[in-house]
Short mmCIF file of C-alpha atoms in Angstrom, two decimals:
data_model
loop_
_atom_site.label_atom_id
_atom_site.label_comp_id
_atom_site.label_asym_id
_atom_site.label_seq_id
_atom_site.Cartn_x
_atom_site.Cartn_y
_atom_site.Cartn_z
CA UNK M 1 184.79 42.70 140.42
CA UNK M 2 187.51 44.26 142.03
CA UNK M 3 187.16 45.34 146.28
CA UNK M 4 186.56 49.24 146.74
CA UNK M 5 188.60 50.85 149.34
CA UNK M 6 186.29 51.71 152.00
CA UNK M 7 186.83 55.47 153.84
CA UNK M 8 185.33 55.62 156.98
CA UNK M 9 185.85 59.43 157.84
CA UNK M 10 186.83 59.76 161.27
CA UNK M 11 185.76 62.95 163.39
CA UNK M 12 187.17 66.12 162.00
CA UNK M 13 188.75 69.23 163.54
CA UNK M 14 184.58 71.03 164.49
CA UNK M 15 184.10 67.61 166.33
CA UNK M 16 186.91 67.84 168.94
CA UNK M 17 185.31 70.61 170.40
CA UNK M 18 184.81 70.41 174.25
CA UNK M 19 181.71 72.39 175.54
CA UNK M 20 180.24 73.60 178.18
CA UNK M 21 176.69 74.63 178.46
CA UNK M 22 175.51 77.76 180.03
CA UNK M 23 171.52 77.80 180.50
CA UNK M 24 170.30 81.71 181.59
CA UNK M 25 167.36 83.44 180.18
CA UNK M 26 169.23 86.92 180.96
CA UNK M 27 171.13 87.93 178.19
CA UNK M 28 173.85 89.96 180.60
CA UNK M 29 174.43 86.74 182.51
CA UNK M 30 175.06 85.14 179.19
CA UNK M 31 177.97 87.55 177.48
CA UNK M 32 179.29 87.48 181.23
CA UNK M 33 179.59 83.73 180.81
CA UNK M 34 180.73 83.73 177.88
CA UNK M 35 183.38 86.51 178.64
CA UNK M 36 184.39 84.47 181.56
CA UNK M 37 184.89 81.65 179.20
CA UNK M 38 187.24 83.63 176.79
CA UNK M 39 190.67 82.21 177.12
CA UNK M 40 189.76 78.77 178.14
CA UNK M 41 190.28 74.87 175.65
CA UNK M 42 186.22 74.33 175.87
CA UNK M 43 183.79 76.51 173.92
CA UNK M 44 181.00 78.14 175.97
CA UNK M 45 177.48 77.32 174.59
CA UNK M 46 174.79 79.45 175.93
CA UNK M 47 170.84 78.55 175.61
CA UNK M 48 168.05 80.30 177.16
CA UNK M 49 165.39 78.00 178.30
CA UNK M 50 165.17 73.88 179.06
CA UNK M 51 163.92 73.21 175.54
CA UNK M 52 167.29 74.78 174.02
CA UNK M 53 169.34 73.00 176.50
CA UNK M 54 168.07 69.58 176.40
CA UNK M 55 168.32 69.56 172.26
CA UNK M 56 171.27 70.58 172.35
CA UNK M 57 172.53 67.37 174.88
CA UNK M 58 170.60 65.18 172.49
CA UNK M 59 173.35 65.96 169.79
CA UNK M 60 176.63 67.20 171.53
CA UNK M 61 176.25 65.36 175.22
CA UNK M 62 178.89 62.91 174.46
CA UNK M 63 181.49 66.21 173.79
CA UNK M 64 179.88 68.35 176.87
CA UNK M 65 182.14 68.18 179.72
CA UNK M 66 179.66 70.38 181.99
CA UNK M 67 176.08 72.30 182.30
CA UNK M 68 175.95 75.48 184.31
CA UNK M 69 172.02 76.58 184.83
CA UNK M 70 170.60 80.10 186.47
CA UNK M 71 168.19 78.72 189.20
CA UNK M 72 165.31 80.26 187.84
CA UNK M 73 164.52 79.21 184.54
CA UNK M 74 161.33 80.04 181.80
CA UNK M 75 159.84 76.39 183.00
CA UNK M 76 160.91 75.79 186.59
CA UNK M 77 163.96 75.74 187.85
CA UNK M 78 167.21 74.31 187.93
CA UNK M 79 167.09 71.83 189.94
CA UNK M 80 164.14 69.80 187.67
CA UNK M 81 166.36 70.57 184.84
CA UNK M 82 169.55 68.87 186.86
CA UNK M 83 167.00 65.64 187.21
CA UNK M 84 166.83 65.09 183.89
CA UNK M 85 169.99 65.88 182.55
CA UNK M 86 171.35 63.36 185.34
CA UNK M 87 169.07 60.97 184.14
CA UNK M 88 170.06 60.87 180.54
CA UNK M 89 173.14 61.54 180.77
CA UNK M 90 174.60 60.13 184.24
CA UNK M 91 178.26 61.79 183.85
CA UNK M 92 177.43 65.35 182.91
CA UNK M 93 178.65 67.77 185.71
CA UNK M 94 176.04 70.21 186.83
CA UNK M 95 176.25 73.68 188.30
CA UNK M 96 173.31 75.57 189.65
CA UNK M 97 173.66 79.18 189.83
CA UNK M 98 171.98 82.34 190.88
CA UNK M 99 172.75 85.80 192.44
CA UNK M 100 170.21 84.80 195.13
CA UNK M 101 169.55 80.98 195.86
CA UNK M 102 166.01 80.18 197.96
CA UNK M 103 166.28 79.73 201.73
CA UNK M 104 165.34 76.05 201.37
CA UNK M 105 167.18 75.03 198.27
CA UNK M 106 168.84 72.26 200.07
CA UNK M 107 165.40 71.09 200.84
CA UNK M 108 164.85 71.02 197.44
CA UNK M 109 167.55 68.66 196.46
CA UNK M 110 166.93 64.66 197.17
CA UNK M 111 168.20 63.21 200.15
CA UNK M 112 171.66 62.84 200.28
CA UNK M 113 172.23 65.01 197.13
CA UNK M 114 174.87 67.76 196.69
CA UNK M 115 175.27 69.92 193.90
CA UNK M 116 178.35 72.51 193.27
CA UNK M 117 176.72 76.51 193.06
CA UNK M 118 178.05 79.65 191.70
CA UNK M 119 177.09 82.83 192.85
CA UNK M 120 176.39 85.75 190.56
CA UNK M 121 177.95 87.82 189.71
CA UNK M 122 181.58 85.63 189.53
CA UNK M 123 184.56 86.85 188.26
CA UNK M 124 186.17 85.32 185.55
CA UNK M 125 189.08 83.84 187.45
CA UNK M 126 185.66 82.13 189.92
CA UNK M 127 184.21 80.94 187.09
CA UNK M 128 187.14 79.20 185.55
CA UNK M 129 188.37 78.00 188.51
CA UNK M 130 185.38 76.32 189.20
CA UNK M 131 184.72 74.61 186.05
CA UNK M 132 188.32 73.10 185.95
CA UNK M 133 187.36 71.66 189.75
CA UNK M 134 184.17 69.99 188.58
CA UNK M 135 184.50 69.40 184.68
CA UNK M 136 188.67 68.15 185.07
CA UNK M 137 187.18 64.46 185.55
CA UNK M 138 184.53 64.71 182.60
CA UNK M 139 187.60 66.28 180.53
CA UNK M 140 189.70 63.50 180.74
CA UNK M 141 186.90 61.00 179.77
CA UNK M 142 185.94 62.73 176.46
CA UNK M 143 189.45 62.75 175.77
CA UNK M 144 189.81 59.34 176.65
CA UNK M 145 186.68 58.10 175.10
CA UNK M 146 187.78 59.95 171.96
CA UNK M 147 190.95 58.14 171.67
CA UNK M 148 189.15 54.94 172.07
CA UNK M 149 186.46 55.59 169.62
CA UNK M 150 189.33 56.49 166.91
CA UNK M 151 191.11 53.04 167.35
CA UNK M 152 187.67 51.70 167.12
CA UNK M 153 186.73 53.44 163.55
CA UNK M 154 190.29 52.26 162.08
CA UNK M 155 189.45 48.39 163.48
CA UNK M 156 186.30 48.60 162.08
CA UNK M 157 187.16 50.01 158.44
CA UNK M 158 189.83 47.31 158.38
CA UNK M 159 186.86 44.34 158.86
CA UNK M 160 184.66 45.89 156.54
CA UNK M 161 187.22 45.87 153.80
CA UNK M 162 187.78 42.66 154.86
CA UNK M 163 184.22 41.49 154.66
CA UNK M 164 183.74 43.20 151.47
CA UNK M 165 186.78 41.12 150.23
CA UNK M 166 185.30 38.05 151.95
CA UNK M 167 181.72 38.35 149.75
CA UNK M 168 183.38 38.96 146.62
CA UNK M 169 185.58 35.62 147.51
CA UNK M 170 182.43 34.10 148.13
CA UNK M 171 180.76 35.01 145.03
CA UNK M 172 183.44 33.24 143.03
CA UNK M 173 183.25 30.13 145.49
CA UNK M 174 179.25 30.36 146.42
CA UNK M 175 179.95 26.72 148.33
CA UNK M 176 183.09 28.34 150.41
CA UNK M 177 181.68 27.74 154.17
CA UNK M 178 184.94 29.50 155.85
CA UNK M 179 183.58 32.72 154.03
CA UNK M 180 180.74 32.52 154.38
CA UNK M 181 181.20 31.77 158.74
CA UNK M 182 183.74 34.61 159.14
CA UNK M 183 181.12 37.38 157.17
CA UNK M 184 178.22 36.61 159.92
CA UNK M 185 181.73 36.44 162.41
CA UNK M 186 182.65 40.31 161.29
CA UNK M 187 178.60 41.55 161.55
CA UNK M 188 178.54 39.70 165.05
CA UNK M 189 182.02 41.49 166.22
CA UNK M 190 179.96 44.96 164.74
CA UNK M 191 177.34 44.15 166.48
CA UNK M 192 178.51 43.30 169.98
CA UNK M 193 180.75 46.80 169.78
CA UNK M 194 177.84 48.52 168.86
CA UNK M 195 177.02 49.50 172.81
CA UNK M 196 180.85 50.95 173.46
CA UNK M 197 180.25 52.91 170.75
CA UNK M 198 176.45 53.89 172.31
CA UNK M 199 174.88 52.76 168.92
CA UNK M 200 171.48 51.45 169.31
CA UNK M 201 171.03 51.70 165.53
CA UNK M 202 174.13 49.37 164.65
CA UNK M 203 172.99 47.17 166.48
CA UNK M 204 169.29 46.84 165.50
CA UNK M 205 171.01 46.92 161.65
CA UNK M 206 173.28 43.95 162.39
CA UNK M 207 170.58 41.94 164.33
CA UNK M 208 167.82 42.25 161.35
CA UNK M 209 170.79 41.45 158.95
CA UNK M 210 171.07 38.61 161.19
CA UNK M 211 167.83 37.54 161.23
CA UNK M 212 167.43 38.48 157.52
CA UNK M 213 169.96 35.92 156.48
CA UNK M 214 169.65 33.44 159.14
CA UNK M 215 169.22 30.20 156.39
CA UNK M 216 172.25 31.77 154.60
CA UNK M 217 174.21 31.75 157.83
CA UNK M 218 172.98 28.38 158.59
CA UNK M 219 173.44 26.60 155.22
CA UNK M 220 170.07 25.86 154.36
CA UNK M 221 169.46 27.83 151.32
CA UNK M 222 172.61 28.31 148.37
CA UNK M 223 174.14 31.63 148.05
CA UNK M 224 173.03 33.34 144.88
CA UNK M 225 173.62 36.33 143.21
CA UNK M 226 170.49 37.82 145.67
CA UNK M 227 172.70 36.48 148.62
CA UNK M 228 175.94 38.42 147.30
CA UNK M 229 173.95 41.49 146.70
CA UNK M 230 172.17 41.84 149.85
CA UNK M 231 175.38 41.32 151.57
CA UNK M 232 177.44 43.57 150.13
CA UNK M 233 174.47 46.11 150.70
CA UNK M 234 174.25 45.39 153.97
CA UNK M 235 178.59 45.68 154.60
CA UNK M 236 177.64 49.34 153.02
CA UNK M 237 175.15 50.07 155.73
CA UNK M 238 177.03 49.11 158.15
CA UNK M 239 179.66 51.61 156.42
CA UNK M 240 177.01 54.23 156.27
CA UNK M 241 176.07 53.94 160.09
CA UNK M 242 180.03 54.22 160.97
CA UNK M 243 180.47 57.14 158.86
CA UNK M 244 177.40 58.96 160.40
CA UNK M 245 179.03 57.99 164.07
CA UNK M 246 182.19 59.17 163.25
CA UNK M 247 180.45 62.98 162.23
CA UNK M 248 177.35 63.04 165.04
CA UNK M 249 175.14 62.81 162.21
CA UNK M 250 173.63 59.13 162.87
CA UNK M 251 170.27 60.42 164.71
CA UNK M 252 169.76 61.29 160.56
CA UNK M 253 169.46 57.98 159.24
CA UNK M 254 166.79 55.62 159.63
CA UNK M 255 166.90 51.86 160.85
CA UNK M 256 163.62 51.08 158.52
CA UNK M 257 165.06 52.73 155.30
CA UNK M 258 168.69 51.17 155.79
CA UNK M 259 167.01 47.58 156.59
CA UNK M 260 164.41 47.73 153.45
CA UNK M 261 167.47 45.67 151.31
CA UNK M 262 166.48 42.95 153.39
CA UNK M 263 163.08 42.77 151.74
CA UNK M 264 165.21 41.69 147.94
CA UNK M 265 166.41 38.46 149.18
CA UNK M 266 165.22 35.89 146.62
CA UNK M 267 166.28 32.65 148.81
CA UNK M 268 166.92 29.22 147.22
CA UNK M 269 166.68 26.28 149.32
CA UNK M 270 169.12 23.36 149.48
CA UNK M 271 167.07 20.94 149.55
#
């Protein structure tokens, strides 16, 4: 049984995308953003209520390098909004705007807060200028993050082909215990990397595989054909989960489906 070449697919060209996020329920205000954001690297994403905004931060937050709200929104106001995008997503710059901001606004904010405002109606030259001020920072991190994630797709392809050439090696040598150590070595490498990469599913995967195969790891029950299959099912999800990182797409797959191979194991003790 000869190794497959496993293709992780790292992000493609759609991916690389930089955004910024423009929330205004007044459809003037939004081709005026959006004119204002003609010329520029990021693409200019407009939304018109907090619903919209927040479901679209749930997918893309991670390439959004800044959110620019109208004041008054359909349900509240921007300032409730800024509170909960700052407390999913901590680094996401926020600008408030409005062509008429309360008397008390600053009373509005918590103490000690501060939060960068654009007055309508900006120019285009106002508007960029602004956004390279308070986004340049976030910029730089995507960028950066990017790089790191791509270095961390290519290490990670490499020790799945290695695992996968690891369980075939220890299908022809069932009793090989250096195998069978650096397999559980590989999912436990996954699985520690799992939070750089901000994978919460990863790592639940590698901890039931874990648990799953505890006995196996542990040498109390022989590896069998069950053994082989299960773990080359479970290099695959792990393969599966990369591949849906690499394309945004992992919020698709689910933890209880991927982890139902763990249910086959027919287990034979050593004693």
């Amino acid at each position: 049984m000869a190794a497959k070449k496993l293709r992780v697919t790292l992000p493609t060209e759609p991916s690389k995308a930089i955004y910024v996020l423009n929330i205004d329920p007044d459809q003037k205000a939004q081709l005026a953003f959006k004119n204002g954001m003609n010329g520029t690297e990021q693409i200019a994403i407009s939304v018109t209520d907090q619903d919209e905004a927040l479901k679209f931060l749930e997918k893309e937050w991670s390439n959004t390098a800044l959110v620019i709200a109208e004041f008054n929104l359909p349900k509240g106001n921007a300032i409730d909004l800024r509170k909960t995008v700052l407390k999913n997503w901590r680094q996401l710059p926020f600008i408030i705007c409005s062509q008429s901001f309360p008397a008390n606004f600053v009373n509005l904010l918590d103490d000690g807060d501060s939060c960068p405002l654009l007055h309508k109606p900006y120019t285009k030259n106002e508007l960029f200028q602004l956004v390279q001020d308070v986004a340049s920072i976030r910029i730089e991190e995507i960028n950066l993050e990017r790089e790191a994630l791509g270095e961390s797709f290519d290490k990670f392809t490499s020790m799945l082909e290695d695992m996968e050439n690891l369980i075939l090696n220890l299908e022809d040598n069932p009793s090989d215990k250096d195998s069978l150590q650096r397999i559980f070595g590989i999912i436990h490498t996954i699985k520690g990397s799992s939070s750089f990469l901000r994978s919460q599913l990863l790592s639940d995967f590698c901890h039931r595989c874990e648990d799953a195969l505890d006995d196996v790891k542990n040498f109390k029950v022989n590896v069998n054909k069950s053994v082989i299959t299960v773990l080359l099912q479970a290099k695959d999800g792990i393969w599966e989960i990369m591949n849906a990182l690499s394309t945004n797409e992992d919020k698709n797959l689910d933890l209880d489906q991927l982890t139902v191979i763990f249910t086959n194991l027919d287990l034979e003790s050593t004693s």
